[in-house]
Tab-separated table of C-alpha atoms and ligand atoms in Angstrom:
chain	number	residue	atom	x	y	z
A	93	MET	CA	109.135	56.957	140.650
A	94	SER	CA	112.169	56.660	138.417
A	95	THR	CA	114.558	53.927	137.297
A	96	THR	CA	118.299	53.386	137.054
A	97	LEU	CA	120.663	50.698	135.801
A	98	SER	CA	122.660	48.714	138.336
A	99	ILE	CA	125.404	46.167	137.644
A	100	ILE	CA	126.889	43.736	140.147
A	101	LYS	CA	130.429	43.680	138.776
A	102	PRO	CA	132.712	40.640	138.173
A	103	ASP	CA	134.651	41.037	141.434
A	104	ALA	CA	131.399	40.864	143.407
A	105	THR	CA	129.750	37.972	141.535
A	106	ALA	CA	133.038	36.035	141.847
A	107	ARG	CA	132.947	36.492	145.649
A	108	ASN	CA	129.270	35.411	145.842
A	109	LEU	CA	128.136	38.856	146.991
A	110	THR	CA	125.129	39.412	144.693
A	111	GLY	CA	122.578	38.710	147.446
A	112	SER	CA	124.386	40.731	150.109
A	113	ILE	CA	124.640	43.737	147.803
A	114	ASN	CA	121.035	43.501	146.639
A	115	ALA	CA	119.847	43.285	150.258
A	116	ARG	CA	121.401	46.745	150.772
A	117	LEU	CA	119.579	48.128	147.725
A	118	GLU	CA	116.246	46.665	148.811
A	119	GLN	CA	116.651	47.809	152.435
A	120	ALA	CA	117.136	51.344	151.108
A	121	GLY	CA	113.780	51.166	149.321
A	122	LEU	CA	114.895	50.401	145.778
A	123	ARG	CA	113.000	47.657	143.946
A	124	ILE	CA	114.590	45.301	141.410
A	125	ILE	CA	112.112	45.281	138.493
A	126	ALA	CA	114.292	43.428	135.944
A	127	GLN	CA	117.401	41.305	136.371
A	128	LYS	CA	119.702	38.940	134.475
A	129	ARG	CA	123.125	37.349	134.805
A	130	LEU	CA	125.387	37.418	131.758
A	131	GLN	CA	129.006	37.750	130.675
A	132	LEU	CA	129.894	40.682	128.421
A	133	THR	CA	132.140	40.156	125.439
A	134	ARG	CA	135.113	42.498	125.269
A	135	ALA	CA	133.382	44.371	122.412
A	136	GLN	CA	130.183	44.793	124.450
A	137	ALA	CA	132.148	46.118	127.436
A	138	GLU	CA	133.915	48.598	125.119
A	139	LYS	CA	130.545	49.779	123.805
A	140	PHE	CA	129.001	50.118	127.283
A	141	TYR	CA	131.953	52.182	128.570
A	142	GLU	CA	132.466	54.154	125.332
A	143	VAL	CA	132.221	57.483	127.249
A	144	HIS	CA	135.489	56.530	128.972
A	145	LYS	CA	137.424	55.549	125.836
A	146	GLU	CA	139.967	58.357	126.193
A	147	LYS	CA	140.719	57.477	129.824
A	148	ALA	CA	143.917	55.713	130.853
A	149	PHE	CA	141.888	52.999	132.626
A	150	TYR	CA	139.609	52.198	129.652
A	151	ASP	CA	141.472	49.084	128.389
A	152	SER	CA	141.833	47.602	131.828
A	153	LEU	CA	138.205	48.402	132.711
A	154	CYS	CA	136.879	46.682	129.576
A	155	GLU	CA	139.103	43.647	130.163
A	156	TYR	CA	137.882	43.399	133.765
A	157	MET	CA	134.184	43.919	132.979
A	158	SER	CA	134.271	41.102	130.406
A	159	SER	CA	136.348	38.748	132.602
A	160	ALA	CA	133.511	37.021	134.486
A	161	PRO	CA	129.716	37.095	134.832
A	162	ILE	CA	127.854	40.212	135.913
A	163	VAL	CA	124.286	40.750	137.115
A	164	VAL	CA	122.501	43.596	135.344
A	165	GLN	CA	119.348	44.962	136.909
A	166	ILE	CA	116.898	47.831	136.780
A	167	LEU	CA	116.137	49.552	140.078
A	168	SER	CA	112.947	51.486	140.623
A	169	GLY	CA	112.223	53.990	143.383
A	170	GLU	CA	111.969	57.627	144.335
A	171	ASN	CA	115.006	59.461	142.892
A	172	ALA	CA	116.418	56.065	141.935
A	173	VAL	CA	119.557	57.417	140.216
A	174	ALA	CA	120.693	59.602	143.124
A	175	LYS	CA	119.562	57.191	145.812
A	176	ASN	CA	121.462	54.320	144.188
A	177	ARG	CA	124.618	56.459	143.839
A	178	ASP	CA	124.339	57.371	147.540
A	179	ILE	CA	124.070	53.760	148.650
A	180	MET	CA	126.931	52.747	146.302
A	181	GLY	CA	129.407	55.308	147.616
A	182	ALA	CA	132.382	56.942	145.902
A	183	THR	CA	134.128	55.291	142.926
A	184	ASN	CA	137.207	54.515	145.027
A	185	PRO	CA	136.169	52.271	147.957
A	186	ALA	CA	138.933	53.877	150.035
A	187	ASN	CA	137.121	57.234	149.748
A	188	ALA	CA	133.579	55.865	150.080
A	189	GLU	CA	131.562	56.658	153.185
A	190	ILE	CA	131.209	54.056	155.902
A	191	GLY	CA	128.192	51.825	155.324
A	192	THR	CA	128.173	52.207	151.532
A	193	ILE	CA	128.351	49.195	149.225
A	194	ARG	CA	131.693	50.139	147.720
A	195	ARG	CA	133.229	50.813	151.130
A	196	ASP	CA	132.078	47.448	152.465
A	197	PHE	CA	132.436	45.254	149.357
A	198	GLY	CA	134.786	47.031	146.900
A	199	GLN	CA	138.394	45.893	146.524
A	200	SER	CA	139.961	48.746	144.542
A	201	ILE	CA	139.060	51.782	142.448
A	202	GLU	CA	138.557	49.429	139.482
A	203	HIS	CA	137.152	46.374	141.291
A	204	ASN	CA	134.521	48.385	143.111
A	205	ALA	CA	131.678	45.842	143.215
A	206	ILE	CA	128.862	47.804	141.599
A	207	HIS	CA	127.883	50.161	138.778
A	208	GLY	CA	125.075	52.709	138.856
A	209	SER	CA	123.934	55.175	136.179
A	210	ASP	CA	125.007	58.760	136.894
A	211	SER	CA	122.003	60.647	135.409
A	212	SER	CA	118.462	59.871	134.294
A	213	GLU	CA	119.512	60.366	130.644
A	214	ASN	CA	122.295	57.799	131.008
A	215	ALA	CA	120.002	55.494	132.991
A	216	GLU	CA	117.629	55.387	130.029
A	217	LEU	CA	120.471	54.668	127.580
A	218	GLU	CA	122.020	52.007	129.826
A	219	ILE	CA	118.679	50.289	130.473
A	220	ARG	CA	118.085	50.170	126.724
A	221	PHE	CA	121.580	48.680	126.248
A	222	PHE	CA	120.672	45.604	128.326
A	223	PHE	CA	116.886	45.221	128.419
A	224	SER	CA	113.936	45.087	126.042
A	225	LYS	CA	110.546	46.429	127.153
A	226	LEU	CA	109.265	42.838	127.448
A	227	GLU	CA	111.811	42.116	130.176
A	228	ILE	CA	110.734	44.990	132.433
A	229	ILE	CA	107.927	44.092	134.826
A	230	GLU	CA	106.943	47.193	136.822
B	364	LIG	P1	131.544	55.467	138.634
B	364	LIG	O1	131.419	53.974	138.404
B	364	LIG	O2	131.624	55.807	140.098
B	364	LIG	O3	130.480	56.259	137.898
B	364	LIG	P2	133.394	56.303	136.550
B	364	LIG	O4	132.194	56.412	135.666
B	364	LIG	O5	134.289	57.478	136.656
B	364	LIG	O6	132.959	55.914	138.050
B	364	LIG	O7	134.291	55.072	136.102
B	364	LIG	C1	133.708	53.885	135.630
B	364	LIG	C2	134.412	52.720	136.254
B	364	LIG	O8	135.775	52.696	135.796
B	364	LIG	C3	134.553	52.756	137.785
B	364	LIG	O9	133.405	52.296	138.470
B	364	LIG	C4	135.745	51.856	138.003
B	364	LIG	O10	135.400	50.462	137.900
B	364	LIG	C5	136.633	52.235	136.831
B	364	LIG	N1	137.571	53.326	137.167
B	364	LIG	C6	137.278	54.629	137.376
B	364	LIG	N2	138.375	55.364	137.660
B	364	LIG	C7	139.411	54.487	137.612
B	364	LIG	C8	140.828	54.608	137.818
B	364	LIG	N3	141.394	55.789	138.110
B	364	LIG	N4	141.573	53.488	137.707
B	364	LIG	C9	141.015	52.291	137.400
B	364	LIG	N5	139.695	52.102	137.194
B	364	LIG	C10	138.888	53.178	137.305
B	365	LIG	MG1	130.113	56.369	135.843
């Protein structure tokens, strides 16, 4: 069993898609073991996406991610990081496989409905960014 960080992004919470997206995650065998809804400040979004600070889309991404509420959650399961990335689909919904969350719910390469950690190292860092040990009920 391993864990990963998942975020239902502002475009998805705004369209009332949290439940529909989480149904996909649960149907695939991932378990939500911690969850909260919050709105990032611009500074918090900048910190979370610091690895992308040299990218052309960084400013726009941070503006977008702090524009409306998000749902942050920890997913647990076998190969949780890779499994979650599979179910999410490619970054650009237009390139994502049929049946993936981003293909079905994403609007654009930026407004792509969901975030998932890309490695177990980053999953640990991202989980620590949002959750204390007390908030994680295995
Ligand atoms: P992923 O979320 O699939 O791991 P990245 O880590 O490369 O993708 O990018 C982080 C987020 O930044 C993406 O999910 C998306 O919201 C946004 N993004 C990535 N590439 C672009 C781009 N070329 N233009 C605009 N936004 C982008
Ligand atoms: Mg990424």
